[in-house]
PDB file of C-alpha atoms in Angstrom:
ATOM      1  CA  MET A   1     -10.047   7.349  11.631  1.00 55.00           C
ATOM      2  CA  ARG A   2      -9.110   4.692  14.174  1.00 53.00           C
ATOM      3  CA  ARG A   3     -12.556   3.206  13.693  1.00 50.00           C
ATOM      4  CA  LEU A   4     -11.945   3.237   9.938  1.00 52.00           C
ATOM      5  CA  ALA A   5      -8.692   1.317  10.275  1.00 49.00           C
ATOM      6  CA  LEU A   6     -10.253  -1.240  12.588  1.00 45.00           C
ATOM      7  CA  LEU A   7     -13.197  -1.749  10.262  1.00 44.00           C
ATOM      8  CA  LEU A   8     -11.025  -2.047   7.140  1.00 52.00           C
ATOM      9  CA  ILE A   9      -8.759  -4.570   8.822  1.00 49.00           C
ATOM     10  CA  THR A  10     -11.744  -6.509  10.171  1.00 46.00           C
ATOM     11  CA  ALA A  11     -13.400  -6.488   6.747  1.00 48.00           C
ATOM     12  CA  CYS A  12     -10.212  -7.695   5.119  1.00 47.00           C
ATOM     13  CA  LEU A  13      -9.772 -10.527   7.571  1.00 42.00           C
ATOM     14  CA  SER A  14     -13.408 -11.601   7.639  1.00 41.00           C
ATOM     15  CA  VAL A  15     -14.313 -11.465   3.962  1.00 43.00           C
ATOM     16  CA  SER A  16     -14.346 -14.949   2.533  1.00 39.00           C
ATOM     17  CA  ALA A  17     -13.189 -15.078  -1.044  1.00 38.00           C
ATOM     18  CA  LEU A  18     -12.936 -17.809  -3.601  1.00 35.00           C
ATOM     19  CA  ALA A  19      -9.539 -17.845  -5.245  1.00 36.00           C
ATOM     20  CA  ALA A  20      -8.314 -19.361  -8.455  1.00 36.00           C
ATOM     21  CA  ASP A  21      -5.228 -20.517  -6.643  1.00 41.00           C
ATOM     22  CA  VAL A  22      -5.081 -21.954  -3.166  1.00 46.00           C
ATOM     23  CA  ILE A  23      -5.747 -19.189  -0.660  1.00 48.00           C
ATOM     24  CA  LYS A  24      -3.299 -19.222   2.174  1.00 52.00           C
ATOM     25  CA  SER A  25      -4.846 -19.214   5.628  1.00 55.00           C
ATOM     26  CA  GLU A  26      -3.383 -15.733   5.994  1.00 76.00           C
ATOM     27  CA  ARG A  27      -2.880 -13.481   3.016  1.00 89.00           C
ATOM     28  CA  GLN A  28       0.718 -12.528   3.703  1.00 94.00           C
ATOM     29  CA  GLU A  29       4.215 -12.865   2.300  1.00 96.00           C
ATOM     30  CA  THR A  30       7.438 -12.597   4.258  1.00 95.00           C
ATOM     31  CA  PHE A  31      10.569 -11.081   2.733  1.00 95.00           C
ATOM     32  CA  GLY A  32      13.380 -11.361   5.277  1.00 93.00           C
ATOM     33  CA  ASP A  33      12.261  -9.314   8.282  1.00 93.00           C
ATOM     34  CA  VAL A  34       9.414  -7.578   6.399  1.00 95.00           C
ATOM     35  CA  THR A  35       5.910  -9.084   6.249  1.00 96.00           C
ATOM     36  CA  VAL A  36       3.345  -7.833   3.765  1.00 97.00           C
ATOM     37  CA  HIS A  37      -0.342  -8.489   4.531  1.00 96.00           C
ATOM     38  CA  TYR A  38      -2.830  -8.103   1.693  1.00 97.00           C
ATOM     39  CA  ASN A  39      -6.475  -8.713   0.925  1.00 95.00           C
ATOM     40  CA  THR A  40      -9.062  -7.696  -1.612  1.00 94.00           C
ATOM     41  CA  PHE A  41     -12.843  -7.482  -1.362  1.00 93.00           C
ATOM     42  CA  ASN A  42     -15.858  -5.809  -2.920  1.00 93.00           C
ATOM     43  CA  SER A  43     -16.402  -2.248  -1.685  1.00 94.00           C
ATOM     44  CA  THR A  44     -20.032  -3.025  -0.755  1.00 93.00           C
ATOM     45  CA  TYR A  45     -18.643  -4.858   2.294  1.00 92.00           C
ATOM     46  CA  LEU A  46     -17.764  -1.453   3.740  1.00 93.00           C
ATOM     47  CA  GLN A  47     -20.352   0.506   5.669  1.00 94.00           C
ATOM     48  CA  PRO A  48     -21.281   3.767   3.879  1.00 94.00           C
ATOM     49  CA  ASP A  49     -19.757   6.013   6.572  1.00 93.00           C
ATOM     50  CA  ILE A  50     -16.505   4.039   6.560  1.00 89.00           C
ATOM     51  CA  ALA A  51     -16.242   4.167   2.757  1.00 92.00           C
ATOM     52  CA  LYS A  52     -16.861   7.911   2.818  1.00 92.00           C
ATOM     53  CA  ALA A  53     -14.241   8.505   5.526  1.00 88.00           C
ATOM     54  CA  ALA A  54     -11.702   6.461   3.532  1.00 89.00           C
ATOM     55  CA  GLU A  55     -12.631   8.315   0.334  1.00 93.00           C
ATOM     56  CA  LEU A  56     -13.587   5.027  -1.318  1.00 95.00           C
ATOM     57  CA  ILE A  57     -16.353   4.521  -3.846  1.00 94.00           C
ATOM     58  CA  ARG A  58     -18.886   2.076  -2.464  1.00 94.00           C
ATOM     59  CA  SER A  59     -20.324   0.248  -5.466  1.00 94.00           C
ATOM     60  CA  LYS A  60     -21.147  -3.287  -6.548  1.00 93.00           C
ATOM     61  CA  ASN A  61     -18.667  -2.769  -9.397  1.00 94.00           C
ATOM     62  CA  GLN A  62     -15.701  -1.574  -7.304  1.00 95.00           C
ATOM     63  CA  GLY A  63     -13.170  -3.744  -5.505  1.00 95.00           C
ATOM     64  CA  VAL A  64     -10.750  -2.656  -2.784  1.00 96.00           C
ATOM     65  CA  ILE A  65      -7.270  -3.968  -2.102  1.00 97.00           C
ATOM     66  CA  ASN A  66      -5.678  -3.326   1.267  1.00 96.00           C
ATOM     67  CA  VAL A  67      -1.930  -3.799   1.887  1.00 97.00           C
ATOM     68  CA  SER A  68       0.063  -3.318   5.081  1.00 96.00           C
ATOM     69  CA  VAL A  69       3.804  -3.662   5.629  1.00 96.00           C
ATOM     70  CA  ILE A  70       5.135  -4.804   9.016  1.00 96.00           C
ATOM     71  CA  LYS A  71       8.687  -5.025  10.366  1.00 94.00           C
ATOM     72  CA  ASP A  72       9.426  -6.205  13.903  1.00 92.00           C
ATOM     73  CA  GLY A  73       5.714  -6.021  14.703  1.00 91.00           C
ATOM     74  CA  LYS A  74       5.468  -2.349  13.742  1.00 94.00           C
ATOM     75  CA  PRO A  75       4.053  -0.629  10.660  1.00 95.00           C
ATOM     76  CA  LEU A  76       6.638   0.187   8.025  1.00 94.00           C
ATOM     77  CA  ILE A  77       6.364   3.033   5.534  1.00 94.00           C
ATOM     78  CA  GLY A  78       6.948   1.923   1.980  1.00 93.00           C
ATOM     79  CA  ASN A  79       5.924   2.526  -1.585  1.00 97.00           C
ATOM     80  CA  VAL A  80       3.184   0.224  -2.880  1.00 98.00           C
ATOM     81  CA  THR A  81       2.294  -0.066  -6.566  1.00 98.00           C
ATOM     82  CA  GLY A  82       0.520  -2.691  -8.580  1.00 98.00           C
ATOM     83  CA  THR A  83      -1.711  -3.871 -11.369  1.00 98.00           C
ATOM     84  CA  VAL A  84      -4.713  -6.121 -11.775  1.00 97.00           C
ATOM     85  CA  LYS A  85      -5.210  -8.071 -15.026  1.00 96.00           C
ATOM     86  CA  ASP A  86      -8.258  -9.820 -16.405  1.00 91.00           C
ATOM     87  CA  LEU A  87      -8.230 -13.063 -18.409  1.00 88.00           C
ATOM     88  CA  THR A  88      -7.546 -11.167 -21.635  1.00 89.00           C
ATOM     89  CA  SER A  89      -4.441  -9.641 -20.002  1.00 89.00           C
ATOM     90  CA  GLN A  90      -5.949  -6.149 -19.974  1.00 92.00           C
ATOM     91  CA  SER A  91      -4.214  -4.408 -17.112  1.00 95.00           C
ATOM     92  CA  VAL A  92      -5.482  -1.729 -14.740  1.00 95.00           C
ATOM     93  CA  ALA A  93      -2.995   0.222 -12.614  1.00 97.00           C
ATOM     94  CA  LEU A  94      -3.713   0.193  -8.893  1.00 98.00           C
ATOM     95  CA  ASN A  95      -3.284   3.690  -7.465  1.00 97.00           C
ATOM     96  CA  PHE A  96      -2.469   3.025  -3.834  1.00 97.00           C
ATOM     97  CA  ARG A  97      -3.050   5.702  -1.259  1.00 95.00           C
ATOM     98  CA  GLN A  98      -1.302   5.607   2.113  1.00 95.00           C
ATOM     99  CA  VAL A  99      -3.561   5.824   5.161  1.00 92.00           C
ATOM    100  CA  SER A 100      -1.831   6.533   8.477  1.00 89.00           C
ATOM    101  CA  GLU A 101      -3.541   6.281  11.818  1.00 84.00           C
ATOM    102  CA  GLN A 102      -2.364   5.861  15.355  1.00 85.00           C
ATOM    103  CA  GLY A 103      -0.387   2.622  15.352  1.00 87.00           C
ATOM    104  CA  ALA A 104      -1.303   1.647  11.778  1.00 91.00           C
ATOM    105  CA  VAL A 105      -0.195   2.383   8.223  1.00 94.00           C
ATOM    106  CA  TYR A 106      -1.856   0.742   5.275  1.00 94.00           C
ATOM    107  CA  TYR A 107      -2.264   1.248   1.557  1.00 97.00           C
ATOM    108  CA  ILE A 108      -5.607   1.066  -0.247  1.00 97.00           C
ATOM    109  CA  ALA A 109      -6.583   1.134  -3.913  1.00 97.00           C
ATOM    110  CA  GLN A 110      -9.743   0.502  -5.884  1.00 97.00           C
ATOM    111  CA  TYR A 111     -10.333  -1.262  -9.186  1.00 96.00           C
ATOM    112  CA  PRO A 112     -13.356  -2.077 -11.362  1.00 94.00           C
ATOM    113  CA  VAL A 113     -15.235  -5.391 -11.027  1.00 93.00           C
ATOM    114  CA  ASP A 114     -17.591  -5.478 -14.007  1.00 89.00           C
ATOM    115  CA  GLN A 115     -18.316  -9.204 -14.016  1.00 91.00           C
ATOM    116  CA  GLN A 116     -17.464 -12.437 -12.262  1.00 92.00           C
ATOM    117  CA  GLU A 117     -13.977 -13.430 -13.330  1.00 92.00           C
ATOM    118  CA  ILE A 118     -10.556 -14.470 -12.170  1.00 94.00           C
ATOM    119  CA  ARG A 119      -8.097 -11.597 -11.891  1.00 95.00           C
ATOM    120  CA  THR A 120      -4.323 -11.637 -11.498  1.00 96.00           C
ATOM    121  CA  PHE A 121      -2.841  -9.143  -9.060  1.00 97.00           C
ATOM    122  CA  GLU A 122       0.784  -8.026  -9.029  1.00 98.00           C
ATOM    123  CA  ILE A 123       1.770  -5.921  -6.033  1.00 98.00           C
ATOM    124  CA  LYS A 124       5.202  -4.344  -5.656  1.00 98.00           C
ATOM    125  CA  VAL A 125       6.295  -3.176  -2.211  1.00 97.00           C
ATOM    126  CA  GLN A 126       9.401  -1.044  -1.939  1.00 96.00           C
ATOM    127  CA  THR A 127      11.042  -0.588   1.457  1.00 93.00           C
ATOM    128  CA  GLY A 128      14.345   1.209   1.310  1.00 89.00           C
ATOM    129  CA  ASP A 129      16.210  -0.004  -1.768  1.00 92.00           C
ATOM    130  CA  LYS A 130      14.451  -3.400  -1.898  1.00 93.00           C
ATOM    131  CA  ILE A 131      11.434  -4.106  -4.085  1.00 96.00           C
ATOM    132  CA  ASN A 132       9.426  -7.245  -3.315  1.00 96.00           C
ATOM    133  CA  THR A 133       6.688  -8.578  -5.569  1.00 97.00           C
ATOM    134  CA  ILE A 134       3.526 -10.496  -4.668  1.00 97.00           C
ATOM    135  CA  ASN A 135       1.467 -12.221  -7.349  1.00 96.00           C
ATOM    136  CA  PHE A 136      -1.880 -13.879  -6.711  1.00 95.00           C
ATOM    137  CA  ASN A 137      -5.081 -14.811  -8.505  1.00 94.00           C
ATOM    138  CA  GLN A 138      -8.530 -14.258  -7.125  1.00 92.00           C
ATOM    139  CA  GLU A 139     -11.995 -14.871  -8.436  1.00 92.00           C
ATOM    140  CA  LEU A 140     -14.013 -11.681  -8.069  1.00 90.00           C
ATOM    141  CA  PHE A 141     -17.752 -11.120  -8.040  1.00 88.00           C
ATOM    142  CA  PRO A 142     -19.697  -7.897  -8.468  1.00 86.00           C
ATOM    143  CA  GLY A 143     -21.518  -7.059  -5.232  1.00 73.00           C
ATOM    144  CA  GLU A 144     -25.206  -6.661  -4.736  1.00 61.00           C
TER     145      GLU A 144
END
């Protein structure tokens, strides 16, 4: 599983994506002393064995979003929920699953990518009694 975490993090950091809005050099938001890192990519970027170990569907029509929550340089357990909307405002719920490994906690979810289009993501991260929201747009492409 450690290999899985390393590969997912590497994939998230190395995947270049075209965004509808300006992509920050690092996909992260800071809320007080909590930093939320996030990224999304097509599931075909994952090696088959890594996708299988993470229980992810590897398909040209499936995207993956990866979220991690950090406080004081350490992983923080939280509750992550969200939606992804297309240009017609049809919304798909993101069903995040927590993955815990030695020294890492992250949340992954999959969503359909049927065609090239700009999608709007809304991610809610609850830590304790605080709920923080991240909104971003990203142009997505079906894989090959």
